[in-house]
mmCIF file with all atom_site columns, C-alpha atoms in Angstrom:
data_model
loop_
_atom_site.group_PDB
_atom_site.id
_atom_site.type_symbol
_atom_site.label_atom_id
_atom_site.label_alt_id
_atom_site.label_comp_id
_atom_site.label_asym_id
_atom_site.label_entity_id
_atom_site.label_seq_id
_atom_site.pdbx_PDB_ins_code
_atom_site.Cartn_x
_atom_site.Cartn_y
_atom_site.Cartn_z
_atom_site.occupancy
_atom_site.B_iso_or_equiv
_atom_site.pdbx_formal_charge
_atom_site.auth_seq_id
_atom_site.auth_comp_id
_atom_site.auth_asym_id
_atom_site.auth_atom_id
_atom_site.pdbx_PDB_model_num
ATOM 1   C CA . MET A 1 1   ? -19.513 11.641 -24.567 1.00 46.00 ? 1   MET A CA 1
ATOM 2   C CA . ALA A 1 2   ? -17.699 15.085 -24.873 1.00 46.00 ? 2   ALA A CA 1
ATOM 3   C CA . SER A 1 3   ? -13.912 15.305 -25.274 1.00 45.00 ? 3   SER A CA 1
ATOM 4   C CA . TRP A 1 4   ? -12.023 17.711 -23.632 1.00 46.00 ? 4   TRP A CA 1
ATOM 5   C CA . GLN A 1 5   ? -8.260  18.533 -24.863 1.00 47.00 ? 5   GLN A CA 1
ATOM 6   C CA . PHE A 1 6   ? -6.034  20.542 -22.519 1.00 39.00 ? 6   PHE A CA 1
ATOM 7   C CA . ILE A 1 7   ? -3.727  22.600 -23.962 1.00 40.00 ? 7   ILE A CA 1
ATOM 8   C CA . LEU A 1 8   ? -0.794  23.790 -21.639 1.00 37.00 ? 8   LEU A CA 1
ATOM 9   C CA . VAL A 1 9   ? 0.179   27.454 -22.038 1.00 39.00 ? 9   VAL A CA 1
ATOM 10  C CA . GLY A 1 10  ? 3.276   27.800 -21.275 1.00 37.00 ? 10  GLY A CA 1
ATOM 11  C CA . VAL A 1 11  ? 4.462   31.156 -19.757 1.00 38.00 ? 11  VAL A CA 1
ATOM 12  C CA . LEU A 1 12  ? 8.134   32.608 -19.349 1.00 39.00 ? 12  LEU A CA 1
ATOM 13  C CA . ALA A 1 13  ? 8.137   34.697 -16.719 1.00 41.00 ? 13  ALA A CA 1
ATOM 14  C CA . ALA A 1 14  ? 11.444  36.973 -16.355 1.00 43.00 ? 14  ALA A CA 1
ATOM 15  C CA . VAL A 1 15  ? 13.354  37.255 -13.433 1.00 44.00 ? 15  VAL A CA 1
ATOM 16  C CA . ALA A 1 16  ? 15.674  39.677 -13.138 1.00 45.00 ? 16  ALA A CA 1
ATOM 17  C CA . LEU A 1 17  ? 18.625  38.882 -10.529 1.00 49.00 ? 17  LEU A CA 1
ATOM 18  C CA . THR A 1 18  ? 20.153  41.487 -9.079  1.00 56.00 ? 18  THR A CA 1
ATOM 19  C CA . SER A 1 19  ? 23.493  41.332 -7.490  1.00 68.00 ? 19  SER A CA 1
ATOM 20  C CA . ALA A 1 20  ? 23.538  42.144 -3.812  1.00 80.00 ? 20  ALA A CA 1
ATOM 21  C CA . VAL A 1 21  ? 25.951  45.902 -3.315  1.00 91.00 ? 21  VAL A CA 1
ATOM 22  C CA . ASP A 1 22  ? 28.535  45.864 -0.951  1.00 92.00 ? 22  ASP A CA 1
ATOM 23  C CA . CYS A 1 23  ? 28.665  48.992 1.360   1.00 90.00 ? 23  CYS A CA 1
ATOM 24  C CA . GLU A 1 24  ? 32.121  51.241 1.752   1.00 90.00 ? 24  GLU A CA 1
ATOM 25  C CA . TYR A 1 25  ? 32.691  53.114 4.574   1.00 86.00 ? 25  TYR A CA 1
ATOM 26  C CA . GLU A 1 26  ? 36.311  55.187 5.140   1.00 84.00 ? 26  GLU A CA 1
ATOM 27  C CA . GLY A 1 27  ? 37.949  52.910 2.952   1.00 88.00 ? 27  GLY A CA 1
ATOM 28  C CA . LYS A 1 28  ? 36.634  49.470 4.381   1.00 90.00 ? 28  LYS A CA 1
ATOM 29  C CA . THR A 1 29  ? 34.030  47.103 2.567   1.00 92.00 ? 29  THR A CA 1
ATOM 30  C CA . PHE A 1 30  ? 30.954  45.500 4.195   1.00 92.00 ? 30  PHE A CA 1
ATOM 31  C CA . ALA A 1 31  ? 29.567  42.428 2.475   1.00 94.00 ? 31  ALA A CA 1
ATOM 32  C CA . ASP A 1 32  ? 25.767  43.127 1.693   1.00 94.00 ? 32  ASP A CA 1
ATOM 33  C CA . GLY A 1 33  ? 23.475  41.685 4.858   1.00 93.00 ? 33  GLY A CA 1
ATOM 34  C CA . SER A 1 34  ? 26.350  41.658 7.520   1.00 94.00 ? 34  SER A CA 1
ATOM 35  C CA . LYS A 1 35  ? 26.576  43.345 10.777  1.00 94.00 ? 35  LYS A CA 1
ATOM 36  C CA . PHE A 1 36  ? 29.321  45.973 12.164  1.00 92.00 ? 36  PHE A CA 1
ATOM 37  C CA . LYS A 1 37  ? 30.550  48.404 14.087  1.00 91.00 ? 37  LYS A CA 1
ATOM 38  C CA . LEU A 1 38  ? 31.846  51.823 13.337  1.00 88.00 ? 38  LEU A CA 1
ATOM 39  C CA . PRO A 1 39  ? 35.117  53.134 15.555  1.00 87.00 ? 39  PRO A CA 1
ATOM 40  C CA . THR A 1 40  ? 33.201  56.471 15.550  1.00 87.00 ? 40  THR A CA 1
ATOM 41  C CA . SER A 1 41  ? 29.952  54.976 17.270  1.00 88.00 ? 41  SER A CA 1
ATOM 42  C CA . GLY A 1 42  ? 31.273  53.042 19.544  1.00 90.00 ? 42  GLY A CA 1
ATOM 43  C CA . ASN A 1 43  ? 31.139  49.342 20.672  1.00 93.00 ? 43  ASN A CA 1
ATOM 44  C CA . CYS A 1 44  ? 27.376  50.076 21.499  1.00 96.00 ? 44  CYS A CA 1
ATOM 45  C CA . ILE A 1 45  ? 25.967  50.820 17.837  1.00 95.00 ? 45  ILE A CA 1
ATOM 46  C CA . GLU A 1 46  ? 25.324  48.129 15.130  1.00 95.00 ? 46  GLU A CA 1
ATOM 47  C CA . TYR A 1 47  ? 25.188  48.273 11.741  1.00 94.00 ? 47  TYR A CA 1
ATOM 48  C CA . THR A 1 48  ? 23.260  46.492 8.677   1.00 95.00 ? 48  THR A CA 1
ATOM 49  C CA . CYS A 1 49  ? 24.768  46.920 5.085   1.00 94.00 ? 49  CYS A CA 1
ATOM 50  C CA . THR A 1 50  ? 21.765  46.667 2.662   1.00 92.00 ? 50  THR A CA 1
ATOM 51  C CA . ASN A 1 51  ? 21.959  47.071 -0.958  1.00 92.00 ? 51  ASN A CA 1
ATOM 52  C CA . GLY A 1 52  ? 24.851  49.590 -0.627  1.00 91.00 ? 52  GLY A CA 1
ATOM 53  C CA . GLY A 1 53  ? 23.994  51.785 2.218   1.00 90.00 ? 53  GLY A CA 1
ATOM 54  C CA . PHE A 1 54  ? 23.477  50.793 6.073   1.00 89.00 ? 54  PHE A CA 1
ATOM 55  C CA . LYS A 1 55  ? 21.298  50.853 8.623   1.00 92.00 ? 55  LYS A CA 1
ATOM 56  C CA . THR A 1 56  ? 21.484  51.314 12.485  1.00 92.00 ? 56  THR A CA 1
ATOM 57  C CA . THR A 1 57  ? 20.297  47.808 13.743  1.00 94.00 ? 57  THR A CA 1
ATOM 58  C CA . LYS A 1 58  ? 20.965  48.198 17.280  1.00 95.00 ? 58  LYS A CA 1
ATOM 59  C CA . LYS A 1 59  ? 21.330  51.265 19.609  1.00 95.00 ? 59  LYS A CA 1
ATOM 60  C CA . GLU A 1 60  ? 22.270  51.087 23.238  1.00 97.00 ? 60  GLU A CA 1
ATOM 61  C CA . CYS A 1 61  ? 24.612  53.098 25.278  1.00 96.00 ? 61  CYS A CA 1
ATOM 62  C CA . GLU A 1 62  ? 27.721  52.670 26.127  1.00 94.00 ? 62  GLU A CA 1
ATOM 63  C CA . GLN A 1 63  ? 29.274  52.609 30.150  1.00 92.00 ? 63  GLN A CA 1
ATOM 64  C CA . GLY A 1 64  ? 32.053  51.538 30.778  1.00 91.00 ? 64  GLY A CA 1
ATOM 65  C CA . SER A 1 65  ? 32.628  48.412 28.868  1.00 92.00 ? 65  SER A CA 1
ATOM 66  C CA . SER A 1 66  ? 28.796  47.330 28.872  1.00 96.00 ? 66  SER A CA 1
ATOM 67  C CA . CYS A 1 67  ? 25.899  48.242 26.560  1.00 97.00 ? 67  CYS A CA 1
ATOM 68  C CA . PHE A 1 68  ? 22.511  49.189 28.077  1.00 98.00 ? 68  PHE A CA 1
ATOM 69  C CA . PRO A 1 69  ? 19.378  49.583 25.950  1.00 98.00 ? 69  PRO A CA 1
ATOM 70  C CA . LEU A 1 70  ? 17.628  52.868 25.355  1.00 97.00 ? 70  LEU A CA 1
ATOM 71  C CA . GLY A 1 71  ? 15.101  53.648 28.319  1.00 98.00 ? 71  GLY A CA 1
ATOM 72  C CA . HIS A 1 72  ? 17.848  51.801 31.043  1.00 98.00 ? 72  HIS A CA 1
ATOM 73  C CA . GLU A 1 73  ? 18.318  53.976 33.998  1.00 97.00 ? 73  GLU A CA 1
ATOM 74  C CA . SER A 1 74  ? 21.231  53.831 36.162  1.00 94.00 ? 74  SER A CA 1
ATOM 75  C CA . VAL A 1 75  ? 22.319  55.265 39.622  1.00 94.00 ? 75  VAL A CA 1
ATOM 76  C CA . ASN A 1 76  ? 25.659  56.681 40.260  1.00 92.00 ? 76  ASN A CA 1
ATOM 77  C CA . ASN A 1 77  ? 26.564  58.915 43.278  1.00 92.00 ? 77  ASN A CA 1
ATOM 78  C CA . CYS A 1 78  ? 23.009  59.995 43.516  1.00 96.00 ? 78  CYS A CA 1
ATOM 79  C CA . TYR A 1 79  ? 22.672  60.676 39.736  1.00 96.00 ? 79  TYR A CA 1
ATOM 80  C CA . THR A 1 80  ? 19.544  58.868 37.855  1.00 97.00 ? 80  THR A CA 1
ATOM 81  C CA . THR A 1 81  ? 20.540  58.554 34.555  1.00 97.00 ? 81  THR A CA 1
ATOM 82  C CA . VAL A 1 82  ? 18.500  57.238 31.265  1.00 98.00 ? 82  VAL A CA 1
ATOM 83  C CA . CYS A 1 83  ? 19.846  55.895 28.363  1.00 98.00 ? 83  CYS A CA 1
ATOM 84  C CA . GLN A 1 84  ? 18.360  58.058 25.482  1.00 97.00 ? 84  GLN A CA 1
ATOM 85  C CA . GLN A 1 85  ? 18.343  59.482 22.183  1.00 95.00 ? 85  GLN A CA 1
ATOM 86  C CA . ASN A 1 86  ? 17.928  62.992 21.587  1.00 91.00 ? 86  ASN A CA 1
ATOM 87  C CA . ASP A 1 87  ? 16.808  64.918 18.700  1.00 90.00 ? 87  ASP A CA 1
ATOM 88  C CA . ASP A 1 88  ? 19.869  64.778 16.527  1.00 90.00 ? 88  ASP A CA 1
ATOM 89  C CA . GLY A 1 89  ? 20.086  60.718 16.821  1.00 87.00 ? 89  GLY A CA 1
ATOM 90  C CA . ARG A 1 90  ? 22.801  61.190 19.473  1.00 90.00 ? 90  ARG A CA 1
ATOM 91  C CA . ILE A 1 91  ? 22.833  58.321 21.756  1.00 94.00 ? 91  ILE A CA 1
ATOM 92  C CA . GLY A 1 92  ? 23.944  58.385 25.570  1.00 94.00 ? 92  GLY A CA 1
ATOM 93  C CA . PHE A 1 93  ? 22.677  58.720 29.095  1.00 95.00 ? 93  PHE A CA 1
ATOM 94  C CA . ILE A 1 94  ? 21.377  61.934 30.313  1.00 95.00 ? 94  ILE A CA 1
ATOM 95  C CA . ASN A 1 95  ? 20.828  63.271 33.898  1.00 95.00 ? 95  ASN A CA 1
ATOM 96  C CA . LYS A 1 96  ? 16.593  62.361 34.939  1.00 96.00 ? 96  LYS A CA 1
ATOM 97  C CA . GLU A 1 97  ? 16.813  63.141 38.335  1.00 97.00 ? 97  GLU A CA 1
ATOM 98  C CA . ILE A 1 98  ? 20.103  64.345 41.058  1.00 97.00 ? 98  ILE A CA 1
ATOM 99  C CA . LYS A 1 99  ? 19.911  64.114 44.248  1.00 97.00 ? 99  LYS A CA 1
ATOM 100 C CA . CYS A 1 100 ? 22.575  65.146 47.512  1.00 97.00 ? 100 CYS A CA 1
ATOM 101 C CA . SER A 1 101 ? 24.698  62.680 48.144  1.00 96.00 ? 101 SER A CA 1
ATOM 102 C CA . GLY A 1 102 ? 25.330  62.238 52.206  1.00 95.00 ? 102 GLY A CA 1
ATOM 103 C CA . ASP A 1 103 ? 27.397  60.049 54.064  1.00 94.00 ? 103 ASP A CA 1
ATOM 104 C CA . GLU A 1 104 ? 27.559  56.692 53.519  1.00 88.00 ? 104 GLU A CA 1
ATOM 105 C CA . GLY A 1 105 ? 26.397  57.215 50.002  1.00 88.00 ? 105 GLY A CA 1
ATOM 106 C CA . LYS A 1 106 ? 22.505  57.512 50.941  1.00 95.00 ? 106 LYS A CA 1
ATOM 107 C CA . CYS A 1 107 ? 20.656  59.999 48.425  1.00 97.00 ? 107 CYS A CA 1
ATOM 108 C CA . PHE A 1 108 ? 18.979  62.854 49.655  1.00 98.00 ? 108 PHE A CA 1
ATOM 109 C CA . SER A 1 109 ? 16.389  65.064 47.852  1.00 97.00 ? 109 SER A CA 1
ATOM 110 C CA . PRO A 1 110 ? 16.915  68.989 47.741  1.00 97.00 ? 110 PRO A CA 1
ATOM 111 C CA . GLY A 1 111 ? 16.258  71.132 50.598  1.00 96.00 ? 111 GLY A CA 1
ATOM 112 C CA . GLU A 1 112 ? 15.972  67.973 52.841  1.00 97.00 ? 112 GLU A CA 1
ATOM 113 C CA . GLU A 1 113 ? 18.281  67.730 55.725  1.00 97.00 ? 113 GLU A CA 1
ATOM 114 C CA . PHE A 1 114 ? 20.867  65.335 56.349  1.00 97.00 ? 114 PHE A CA 1
ATOM 115 C CA . THR A 1 115 ? 24.361  64.373 57.705  1.00 96.00 ? 115 THR A CA 1
ATOM 116 C CA . LYS A 1 116 ? 27.315  64.752 55.858  1.00 96.00 ? 116 LYS A CA 1
ATOM 117 C CA . THR A 1 117 ? 31.223  65.200 56.456  1.00 96.00 ? 117 THR A CA 1
ATOM 118 C CA . TYR A 1 118 ? 32.769  67.753 54.976  1.00 96.00 ? 118 TYR A CA 1
ATOM 119 C CA . GLN A 1 119 ? 36.774  68.487 55.454  1.00 96.00 ? 119 GLN A CA 1
ATOM 120 C CA . GLY A 1 120 ? 36.558  66.171 58.661  1.00 96.00 ? 120 GLY A CA 1
ATOM 121 C CA . THR A 1 121 ? 33.630  68.025 60.024  1.00 97.00 ? 121 THR A CA 1
ATOM 122 C CA . VAL A 1 122 ? 30.139  66.247 60.789  1.00 97.00 ? 122 VAL A CA 1
ATOM 123 C CA . TYR A 1 123 ? 27.773  68.669 59.486  1.00 97.00 ? 123 TYR A CA 1
ATOM 124 C CA . SER A 1 124 ? 24.081  67.163 60.778  1.00 96.00 ? 124 SER A CA 1
ATOM 125 C CA . LYS A 1 125 ? 21.941  69.857 59.298  1.00 96.00 ? 125 LYS A CA 1
ATOM 126 C CA . THR A 1 126 ? 23.167  70.142 55.819  1.00 97.00 ? 126 THR A CA 1
ATOM 127 C CA . THR A 1 127 ? 21.135  70.830 52.878  1.00 97.00 ? 127 THR A CA 1
ATOM 128 C CA . CYS A 1 128 ? 21.458  71.353 49.149  1.00 97.00 ? 128 CYS A CA 1
ATOM 129 C CA . THR A 1 129 ? 20.386  72.543 45.879  1.00 97.00 ? 129 THR A CA 1
ATOM 130 C CA . VAL A 1 130 ? 20.253  71.454 42.861  1.00 97.00 ? 130 VAL A CA 1
ATOM 131 C CA . GLU A 1 131 ? 21.130  74.133 39.677  1.00 96.00 ? 131 GLU A CA 1
ATOM 132 C CA . GLY A 1 132 ? 21.704  72.027 36.300  1.00 93.00 ? 132 GLY A CA 1
ATOM 133 C CA . ASN A 1 133 ? 23.989  69.632 36.754  1.00 92.00 ? 133 ASN A CA 1
ATOM 134 C CA . ASP A 1 134 ? 25.712  70.681 39.883  1.00 95.00 ? 134 ASP A CA 1
ATOM 135 C CA . VAL A 1 135 ? 24.704  70.047 43.513  1.00 96.00 ? 135 VAL A CA 1
ATOM 136 C CA . ASN A 1 136 ? 25.342  72.607 46.123  1.00 97.00 ? 136 ASN A CA 1
ATOM 137 C CA . TYR A 1 137 ? 25.797  72.146 49.674  1.00 97.00 ? 137 TYR A CA 1
ATOM 138 C CA . ALA A 1 138 ? 24.983  74.309 52.710  1.00 97.00 ? 138 ALA A CA 1
ATOM 139 C CA . PHE A 1 139 ? 26.623  72.992 56.063  1.00 97.00 ? 139 PHE A CA 1
ATOM 140 C CA . ARG A 1 140 ? 24.865  73.782 59.215  1.00 96.00 ? 140 ARG A CA 1
ATOM 141 C CA . ASN A 1 141 ? 25.056  72.105 62.577  1.00 94.00 ? 141 ASN A CA 1
#
């Protein structure tokens, strides 16, 4: 009968332990792995400290006291805006569509006739044009 001998060879694995590096910004220190916000970025941008540097981990648009995700659309006074990040990295709401505001808060497309009260007079054939971010009204009866 054959006899087998097993030799256990110990392998020493050298493991280099590195300590996490904290992040510093404007005199403040943030622990590695911690999440934080910067006053210059508002309440809707969040960063994470990663080995001495920080990266953006939450990007949202601020409107009033609320945060909205990228792509969120909002309509206010007939202006439709969308939360986007532009080419230089800034995040905010930009105008997507601008319509004309008639009486009772109704929105109308440029060129469409509608009723609008202006300085106490009701105009039943009001139209408007949009130039850039400006709405110009033509009041007629």
